[in-house]
XYZ file of C-alpha atoms in Angstrom:
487
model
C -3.259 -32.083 -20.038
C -7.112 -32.121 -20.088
C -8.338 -29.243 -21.824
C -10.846 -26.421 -20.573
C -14.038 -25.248 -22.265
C -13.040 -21.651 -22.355
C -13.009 -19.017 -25.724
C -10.226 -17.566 -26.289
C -10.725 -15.531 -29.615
C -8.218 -15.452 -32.711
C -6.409 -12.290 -32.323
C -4.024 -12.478 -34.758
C -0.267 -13.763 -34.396
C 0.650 -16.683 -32.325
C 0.005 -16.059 -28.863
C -3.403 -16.763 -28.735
C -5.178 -19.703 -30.376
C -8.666 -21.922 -30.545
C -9.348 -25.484 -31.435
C -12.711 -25.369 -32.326
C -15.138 -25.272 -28.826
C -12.144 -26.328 -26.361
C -9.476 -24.235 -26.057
C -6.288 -24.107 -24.237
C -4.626 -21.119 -22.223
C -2.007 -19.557 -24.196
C 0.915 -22.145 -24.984
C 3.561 -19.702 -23.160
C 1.503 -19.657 -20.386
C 0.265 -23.332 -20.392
C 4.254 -23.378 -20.487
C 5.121 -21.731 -17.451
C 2.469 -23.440 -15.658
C 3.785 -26.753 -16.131
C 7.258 -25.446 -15.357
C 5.937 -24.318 -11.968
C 4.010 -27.393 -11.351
C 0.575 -25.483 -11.414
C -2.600 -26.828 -12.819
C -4.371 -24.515 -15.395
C -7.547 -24.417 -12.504
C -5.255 -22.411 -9.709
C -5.689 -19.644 -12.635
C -8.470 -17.129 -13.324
C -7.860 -14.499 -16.191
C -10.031 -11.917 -17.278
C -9.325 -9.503 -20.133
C -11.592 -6.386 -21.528
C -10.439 -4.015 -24.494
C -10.630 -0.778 -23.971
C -10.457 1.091 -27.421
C -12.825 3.714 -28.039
C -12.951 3.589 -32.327
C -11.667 7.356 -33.354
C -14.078 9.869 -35.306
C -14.475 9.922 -38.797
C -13.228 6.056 -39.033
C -15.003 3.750 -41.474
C -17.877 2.028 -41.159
C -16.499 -1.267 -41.874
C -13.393 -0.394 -40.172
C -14.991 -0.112 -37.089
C -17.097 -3.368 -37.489
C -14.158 -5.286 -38.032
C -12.255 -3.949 -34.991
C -15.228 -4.346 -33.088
C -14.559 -8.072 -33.948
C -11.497 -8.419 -33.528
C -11.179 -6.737 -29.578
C -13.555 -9.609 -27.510
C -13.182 -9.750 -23.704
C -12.377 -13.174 -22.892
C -11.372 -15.723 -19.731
C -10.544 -18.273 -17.904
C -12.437 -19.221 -14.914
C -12.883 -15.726 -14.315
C -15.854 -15.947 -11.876
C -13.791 -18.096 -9.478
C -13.561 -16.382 -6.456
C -9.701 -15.800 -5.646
C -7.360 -14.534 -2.738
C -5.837 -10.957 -4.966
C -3.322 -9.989 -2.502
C -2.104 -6.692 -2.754
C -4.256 -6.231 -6.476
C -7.056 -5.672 -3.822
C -5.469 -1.897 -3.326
C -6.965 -1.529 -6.533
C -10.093 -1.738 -5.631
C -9.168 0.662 -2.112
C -7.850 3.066 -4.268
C -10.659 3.792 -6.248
C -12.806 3.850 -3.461
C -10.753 6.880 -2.570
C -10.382 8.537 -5.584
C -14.081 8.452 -6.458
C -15.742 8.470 -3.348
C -13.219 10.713 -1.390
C -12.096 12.767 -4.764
C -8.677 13.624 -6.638
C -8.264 16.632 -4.111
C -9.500 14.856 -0.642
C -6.396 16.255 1.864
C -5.989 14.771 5.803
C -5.815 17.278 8.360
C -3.745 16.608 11.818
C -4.060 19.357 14.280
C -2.574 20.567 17.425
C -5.541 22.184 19.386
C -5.978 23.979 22.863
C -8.815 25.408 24.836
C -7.045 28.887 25.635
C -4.142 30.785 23.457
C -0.791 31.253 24.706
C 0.126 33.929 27.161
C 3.382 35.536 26.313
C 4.640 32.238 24.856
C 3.253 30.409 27.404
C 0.609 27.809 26.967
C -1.070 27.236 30.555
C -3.474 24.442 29.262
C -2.937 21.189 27.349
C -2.248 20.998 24.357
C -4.164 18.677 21.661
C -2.354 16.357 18.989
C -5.733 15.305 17.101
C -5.069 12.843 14.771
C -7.338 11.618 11.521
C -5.394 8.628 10.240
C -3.092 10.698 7.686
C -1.204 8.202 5.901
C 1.916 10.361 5.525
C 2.237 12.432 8.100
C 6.376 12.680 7.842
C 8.934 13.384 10.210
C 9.599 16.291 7.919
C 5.889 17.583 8.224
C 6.052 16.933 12.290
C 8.684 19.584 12.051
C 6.537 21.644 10.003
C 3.682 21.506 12.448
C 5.940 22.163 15.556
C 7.014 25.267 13.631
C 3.727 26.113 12.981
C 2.607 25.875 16.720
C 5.764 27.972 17.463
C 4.959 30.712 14.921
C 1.346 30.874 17.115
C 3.044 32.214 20.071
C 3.878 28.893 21.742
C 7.116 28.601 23.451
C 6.933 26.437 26.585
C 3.931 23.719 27.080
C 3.016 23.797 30.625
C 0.140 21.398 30.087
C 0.149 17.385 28.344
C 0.401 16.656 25.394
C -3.403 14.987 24.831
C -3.243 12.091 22.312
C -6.642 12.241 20.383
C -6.574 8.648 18.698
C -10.313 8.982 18.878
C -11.221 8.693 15.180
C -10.430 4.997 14.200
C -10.888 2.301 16.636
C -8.241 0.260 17.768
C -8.477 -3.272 17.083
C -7.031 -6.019 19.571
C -6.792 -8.786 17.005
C -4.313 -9.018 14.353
C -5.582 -10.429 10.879
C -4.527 -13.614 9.680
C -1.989 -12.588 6.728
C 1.416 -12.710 8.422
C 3.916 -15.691 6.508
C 6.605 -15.387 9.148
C 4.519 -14.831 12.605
C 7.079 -11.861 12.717
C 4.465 -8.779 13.268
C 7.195 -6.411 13.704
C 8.260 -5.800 10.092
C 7.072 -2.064 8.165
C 4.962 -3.631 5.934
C 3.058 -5.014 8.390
C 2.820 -2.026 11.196
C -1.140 -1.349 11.853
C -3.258 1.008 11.037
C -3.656 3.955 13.740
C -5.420 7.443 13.415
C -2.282 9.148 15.200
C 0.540 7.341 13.100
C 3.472 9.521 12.406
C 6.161 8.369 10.148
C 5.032 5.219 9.670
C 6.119 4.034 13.145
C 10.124 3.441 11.836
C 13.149 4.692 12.505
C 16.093 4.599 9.792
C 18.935 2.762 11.426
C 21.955 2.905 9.314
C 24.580 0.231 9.767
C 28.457 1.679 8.302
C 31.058 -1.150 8.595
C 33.679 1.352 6.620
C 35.661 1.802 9.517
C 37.434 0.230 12.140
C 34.403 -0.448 13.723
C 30.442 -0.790 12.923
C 28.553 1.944 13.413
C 24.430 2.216 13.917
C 22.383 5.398 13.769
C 19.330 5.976 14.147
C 16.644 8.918 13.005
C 14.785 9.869 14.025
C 16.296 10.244 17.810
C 13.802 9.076 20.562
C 14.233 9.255 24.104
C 12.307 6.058 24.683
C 14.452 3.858 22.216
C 17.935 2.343 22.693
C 19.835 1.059 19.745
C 21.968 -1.736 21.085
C 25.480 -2.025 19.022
C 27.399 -5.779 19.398
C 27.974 -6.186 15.758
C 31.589 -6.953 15.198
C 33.129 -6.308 11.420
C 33.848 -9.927 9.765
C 36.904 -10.563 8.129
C 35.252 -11.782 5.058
C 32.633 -11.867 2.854
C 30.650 -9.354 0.608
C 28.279 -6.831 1.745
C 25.106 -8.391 -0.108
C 25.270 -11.019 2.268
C 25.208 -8.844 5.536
C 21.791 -9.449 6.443
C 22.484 -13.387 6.827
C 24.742 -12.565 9.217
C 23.208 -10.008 11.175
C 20.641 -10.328 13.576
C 18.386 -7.940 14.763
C 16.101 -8.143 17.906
C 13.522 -5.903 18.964
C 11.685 -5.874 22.482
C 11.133 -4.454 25.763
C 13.455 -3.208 27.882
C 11.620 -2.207 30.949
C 10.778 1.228 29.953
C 13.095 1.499 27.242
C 12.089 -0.689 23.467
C 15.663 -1.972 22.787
C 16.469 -2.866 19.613
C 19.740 -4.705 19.751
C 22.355 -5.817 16.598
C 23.908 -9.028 17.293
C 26.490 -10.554 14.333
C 29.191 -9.994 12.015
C 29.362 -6.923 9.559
C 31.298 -7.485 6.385
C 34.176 -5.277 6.060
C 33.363 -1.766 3.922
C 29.394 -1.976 4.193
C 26.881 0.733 4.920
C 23.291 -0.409 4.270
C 19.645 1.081 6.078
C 17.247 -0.721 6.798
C 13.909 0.737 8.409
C 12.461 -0.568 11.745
C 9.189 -0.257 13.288
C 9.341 0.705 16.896
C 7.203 1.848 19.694
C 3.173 2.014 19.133
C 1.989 4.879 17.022
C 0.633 6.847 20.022
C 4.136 6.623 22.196
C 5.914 7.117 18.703
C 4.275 9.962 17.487
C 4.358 11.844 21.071
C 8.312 10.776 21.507
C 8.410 12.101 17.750
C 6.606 15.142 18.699
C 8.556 16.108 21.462
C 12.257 15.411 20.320
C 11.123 17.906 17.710
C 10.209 20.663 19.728
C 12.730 20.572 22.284
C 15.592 20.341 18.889
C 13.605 23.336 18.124
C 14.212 25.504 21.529
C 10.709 24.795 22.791
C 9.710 24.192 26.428
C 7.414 22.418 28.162
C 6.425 19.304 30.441
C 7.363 16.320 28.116
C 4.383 14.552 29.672
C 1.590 12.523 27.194
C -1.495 11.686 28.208
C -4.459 9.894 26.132
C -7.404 12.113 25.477
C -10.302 13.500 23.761
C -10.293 17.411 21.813
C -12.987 19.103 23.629
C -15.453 20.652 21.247
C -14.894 23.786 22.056
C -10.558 23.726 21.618
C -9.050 26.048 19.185
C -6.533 25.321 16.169
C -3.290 26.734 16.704
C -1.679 24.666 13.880
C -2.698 21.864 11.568
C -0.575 20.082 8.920
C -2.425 18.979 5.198
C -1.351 15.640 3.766
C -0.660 15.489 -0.285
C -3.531 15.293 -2.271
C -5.041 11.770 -2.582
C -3.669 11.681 -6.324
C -0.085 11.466 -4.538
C -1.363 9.165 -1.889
C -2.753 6.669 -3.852
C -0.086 6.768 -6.531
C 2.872 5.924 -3.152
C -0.071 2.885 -2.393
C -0.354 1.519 -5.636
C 3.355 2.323 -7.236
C 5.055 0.616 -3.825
C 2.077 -1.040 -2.281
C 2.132 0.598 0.877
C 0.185 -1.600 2.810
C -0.176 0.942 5.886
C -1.277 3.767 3.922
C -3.908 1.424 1.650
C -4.847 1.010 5.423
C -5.368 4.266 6.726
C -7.144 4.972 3.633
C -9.489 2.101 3.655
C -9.990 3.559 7.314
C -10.676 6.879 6.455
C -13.333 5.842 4.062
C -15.278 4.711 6.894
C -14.765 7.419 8.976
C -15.863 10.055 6.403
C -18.928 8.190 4.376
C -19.553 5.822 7.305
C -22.437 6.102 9.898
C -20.506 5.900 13.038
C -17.213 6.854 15.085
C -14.729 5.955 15.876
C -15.090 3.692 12.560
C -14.111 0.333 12.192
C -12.906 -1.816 9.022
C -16.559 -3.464 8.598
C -17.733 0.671 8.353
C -15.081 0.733 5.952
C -16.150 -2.396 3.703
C -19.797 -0.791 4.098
C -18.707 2.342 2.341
C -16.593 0.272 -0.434
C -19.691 -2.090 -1.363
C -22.242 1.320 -1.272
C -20.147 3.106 -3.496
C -19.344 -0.092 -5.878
C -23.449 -0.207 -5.874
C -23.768 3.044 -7.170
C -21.268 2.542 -9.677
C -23.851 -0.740 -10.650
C -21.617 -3.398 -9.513
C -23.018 -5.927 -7.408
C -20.320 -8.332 -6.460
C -21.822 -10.932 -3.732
C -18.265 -12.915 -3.899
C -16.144 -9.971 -2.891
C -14.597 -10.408 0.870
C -13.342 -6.796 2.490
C -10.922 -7.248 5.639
C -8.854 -4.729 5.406
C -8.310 -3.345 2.131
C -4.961 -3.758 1.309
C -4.585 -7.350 0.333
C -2.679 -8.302 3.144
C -5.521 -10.804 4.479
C -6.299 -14.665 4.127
C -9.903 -13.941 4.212
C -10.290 -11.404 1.257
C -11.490 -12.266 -2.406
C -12.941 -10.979 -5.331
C -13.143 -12.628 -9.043
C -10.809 -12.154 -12.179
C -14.079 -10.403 -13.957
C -15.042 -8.469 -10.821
C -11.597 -6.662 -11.092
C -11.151 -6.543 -14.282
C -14.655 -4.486 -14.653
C -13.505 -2.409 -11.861
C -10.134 -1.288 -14.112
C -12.332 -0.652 -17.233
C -14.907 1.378 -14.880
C -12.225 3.423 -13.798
C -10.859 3.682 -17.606
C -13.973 5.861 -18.425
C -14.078 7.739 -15.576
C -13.077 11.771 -15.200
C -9.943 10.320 -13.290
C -8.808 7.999 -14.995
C -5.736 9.694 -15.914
C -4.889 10.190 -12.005
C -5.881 6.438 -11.037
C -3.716 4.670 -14.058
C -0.695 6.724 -13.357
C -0.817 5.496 -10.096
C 0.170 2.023 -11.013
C 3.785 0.581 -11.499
C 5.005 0.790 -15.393
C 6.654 -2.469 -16.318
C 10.378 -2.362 -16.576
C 10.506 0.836 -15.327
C 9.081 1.815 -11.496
C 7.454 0.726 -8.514
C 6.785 -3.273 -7.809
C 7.286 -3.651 -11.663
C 10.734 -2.218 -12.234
C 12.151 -5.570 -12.313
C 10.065 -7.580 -14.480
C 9.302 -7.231 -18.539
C 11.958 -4.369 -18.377
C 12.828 -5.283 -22.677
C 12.849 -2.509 -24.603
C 10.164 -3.417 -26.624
C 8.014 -3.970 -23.681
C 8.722 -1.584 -21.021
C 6.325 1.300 -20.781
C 3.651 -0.705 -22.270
C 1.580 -1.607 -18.699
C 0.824 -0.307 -15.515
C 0.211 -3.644 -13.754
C -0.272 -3.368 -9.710
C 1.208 -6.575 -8.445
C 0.026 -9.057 -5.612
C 1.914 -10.988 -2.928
C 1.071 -13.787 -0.639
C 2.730 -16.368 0.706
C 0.363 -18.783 -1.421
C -0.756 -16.031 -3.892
C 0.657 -14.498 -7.025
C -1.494 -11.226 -9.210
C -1.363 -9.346 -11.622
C -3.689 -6.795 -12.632
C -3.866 -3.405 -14.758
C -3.698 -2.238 -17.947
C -2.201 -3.117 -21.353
C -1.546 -1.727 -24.745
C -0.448 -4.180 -27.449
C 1.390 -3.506 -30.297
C -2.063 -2.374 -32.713
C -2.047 0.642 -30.039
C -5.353 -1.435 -28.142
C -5.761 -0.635 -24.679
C -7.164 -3.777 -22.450
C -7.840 -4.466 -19.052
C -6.028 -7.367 -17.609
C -6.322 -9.614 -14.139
C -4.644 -12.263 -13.764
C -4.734 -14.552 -10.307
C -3.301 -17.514 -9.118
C -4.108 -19.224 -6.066
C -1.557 -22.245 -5.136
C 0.573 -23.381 -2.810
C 3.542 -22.875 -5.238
C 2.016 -19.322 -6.470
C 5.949 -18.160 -5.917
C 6.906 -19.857 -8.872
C 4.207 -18.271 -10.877
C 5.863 -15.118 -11.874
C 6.645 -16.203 -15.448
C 2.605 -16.808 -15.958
C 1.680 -13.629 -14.954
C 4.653 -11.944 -17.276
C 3.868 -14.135 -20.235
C -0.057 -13.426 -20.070
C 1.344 -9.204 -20.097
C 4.133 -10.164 -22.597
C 1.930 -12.035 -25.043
C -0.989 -9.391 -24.851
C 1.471 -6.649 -25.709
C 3.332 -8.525 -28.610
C -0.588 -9.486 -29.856
């Protein structure tokens, strides 16, 4: 194996090592790499410590720890595909730009006030891109409306999708060409429930049974699932297909196959467009609720001069960006990325590129100046995004010393024990000891967050691989965190 001219500095213990001016990566991870069949140049790694030395220490005790903690690399100016680690980078955005206590309002508005429960006029479903705007909190809202004297809806329902533009294309990041999975549903500034229904499938009876909730009119859930006579009920979804489409007016989602025997699994399904979902949402509620009215939807704009009869607050972006990081939710890294241009941008309705405007002023401010960094979309689902290992990594210790760091570094999955991470380095010895956001890509594998080693050091770490076999790079990634823990 040729070796690279990088530094990686004596540490202590084994993991890390020099030969003089060329140095190899780590021999665990050198290791995996060749296991995988990835050259060390599909890599970048970037590492900063993050110890502040405690008051009252000694001089020389803080000159030799200032020794010993040294950032150090590997082609960590390379710029690199991060997949989902680019949330990271959204989420900050938020939580600095937007602040810890930045709420999403969604509002049902009206020019004229109800008349003895009667509203004569439409009524106005204004949405601003909320990124969890429930089924539960629907419900909440309808019960709102109904506690301001509305009873029966004579007018439409106006759609107000007016606040991010829709976008015709799709971006380049599917692996499949299957757009109709939930982690890839679109961004929309009137998404409700994240466009899905729960369909449960319950082969513990004589025959399979499918529900589905929420109930909407305009969906049919097509049952032709027959119960197998063997096999085991981790293998159901190999043997059931599902297939959703158009049924004239109706989106059909039909279940063709064989059910093991004594099964009952969910699964969640993206159906409808947000605007038809989130009005068939909206009025399945109300009429389950005793309300009235015309059932009729109609796209629109709030006049300026409509009054709030009701309005439903998201979570604080502390809990949003903590559900984006912890199970990177690629929808709601969307609707935030969104958002951010709609708030700090310079015109509506606001696109992506108003987004990615915002991002790179607020990353200036902060006195980063990136010119490699490539904003689609914001949540790492792209082929077109990039940033470097460093670039990150500086990012992670920015955030570090900021007055939230607390909030942004709880927001990322702790190894072995939640989120994307729950699976990997769960060892007793090493689980708790990272928050590491993970990144996904048919031809990318990431890692990036923070570390404390077994001294008690804090460090920033980014790790990124770009390769056609990236799949088979998850025991690089968990040896660079393992061996900086055990350092």
């Amino acid at each position: 194996m040729k070796l690279l001219r990088i530094h990686w500095p004596v540490l202590g213990g084994l993991f890390f090592s020099c030969a003089l001016a060329q140095a190899q990566l780590p021999a665990k991870v050198v290791q995996s790499l060749q296991a995988a069949g990835i050259s060390a140049d599909a890599i970048s790694v970037a590492m900063i410590p993050l110890h502040e030395t405690q008051a009252g220490q000694p001089a020389a005790a803080k000159k030799a720890a200032s020794r010993q903690l040294q950032a150090y690399d590997h082609l960590a100016d390379v710029p690199r595909n991060p997949a989902s680690t680019m949330k990271l980078l959204t989420t900050w955005a938020g939580l600095h730009l937007l602040g810890p206590a930045w709420q999403w309002n969604t509002d049902l508005l009206s020019t004229a006030k109800p008349t003895n429960g009667v509203l004569a006029t439409d009524l106005y479903l204004q949405g601003k891109g909320d990124p969890k705007l429930t089924q539960e909190r629907m419900w909440l809202l309808v019960r709102d409306l109904k506690a301001a004297g509305v009873e029966d809806i004579q007018g439409d329902l106006v759609l107000d999708e007016s606040y991010f533009k829709r976008s015709n294309t799709i971006a380049e990041y599917d692996d499949d060409g299957d757009t109709e999975r939930a982690f890839m549903v679109e961004p929309h500034a009137l998404m409700s429930n994240f466009r899905t229904q729960k369909i449960t499938l319950d082969s513990t009876g004589a025959r399979v049974s499918i529900t589905a909730e929420p109930p909407l009119n305009p969906v049919r859930v097509s049952n032709q699932l027959a119960i197998a006579s063997e096999g085991q009920c981790s293998a159901w979804a190999r043997r059931v297909q599902q297939r959703p489409g158009q049924n004239g007016s109706e989106y059909l989602v039909q279940y063709v196959g064989e059910m093991p025997a004594g099964c009952k699994v969910e699964r969640y399904v993206p159906v409808l467009n947000p605007r038809t979902y989130t009005a068939a949402l909206f009025w399945s509620i109300w009429y389950q609720n005793g309300g009235k009215g015309s059932g009729r939807s109609v796209d629109g704009i709030t006049p300026a001069n409509a009054i709030k009869l009701a309005t439903s607050k998201s979570p604080d972006m502390v809990s949003n960006i903590r559900d984006i990081n912890k199970y990177s939710n690629n929808l709601m890294a969307r609707q935030l990325y969104l958002t951010l241009g709609a708030e700090l941008g310079q015109s509506q309705p606001t696109t992506d590129d108003a987004a990615a405007t915002v991002i790179r002023n607020g990353l200036r401010e902060a006195g980063f100046n990136w010119p490699e960094l490539v904003l689609e979309n914001g949540s790492g689902l792209s082929r077109k995004e990039q940033i470097s290992a460093r670039h990150l990594a500086q990012l992670l210790a920015s955030a570090w010393r900021s007055p939230y760091a607390a909030e942004y570094i709880s927001s990322l999955p702790l190894v072995g024990i939640d989120g994307t991470m729950k699976k990997r380095l769960g060892a007793p010895a090493l689980a708790g000891m990272a928050h590491i956001k993970t990144g996904s890509l048919r031809d990318v594998r990431a890692s990036a967050g923070y570390v404390k080693d077994r001294r008690g050091n804090q460090w920033a770490l980014v790790a990124i691989v770009n390769h056609p076999d990236a799949a088979k790079a998850l025991p690089v990634l968990d040896a660079l965190v393992q061996g900086l823990i055990e350092n």
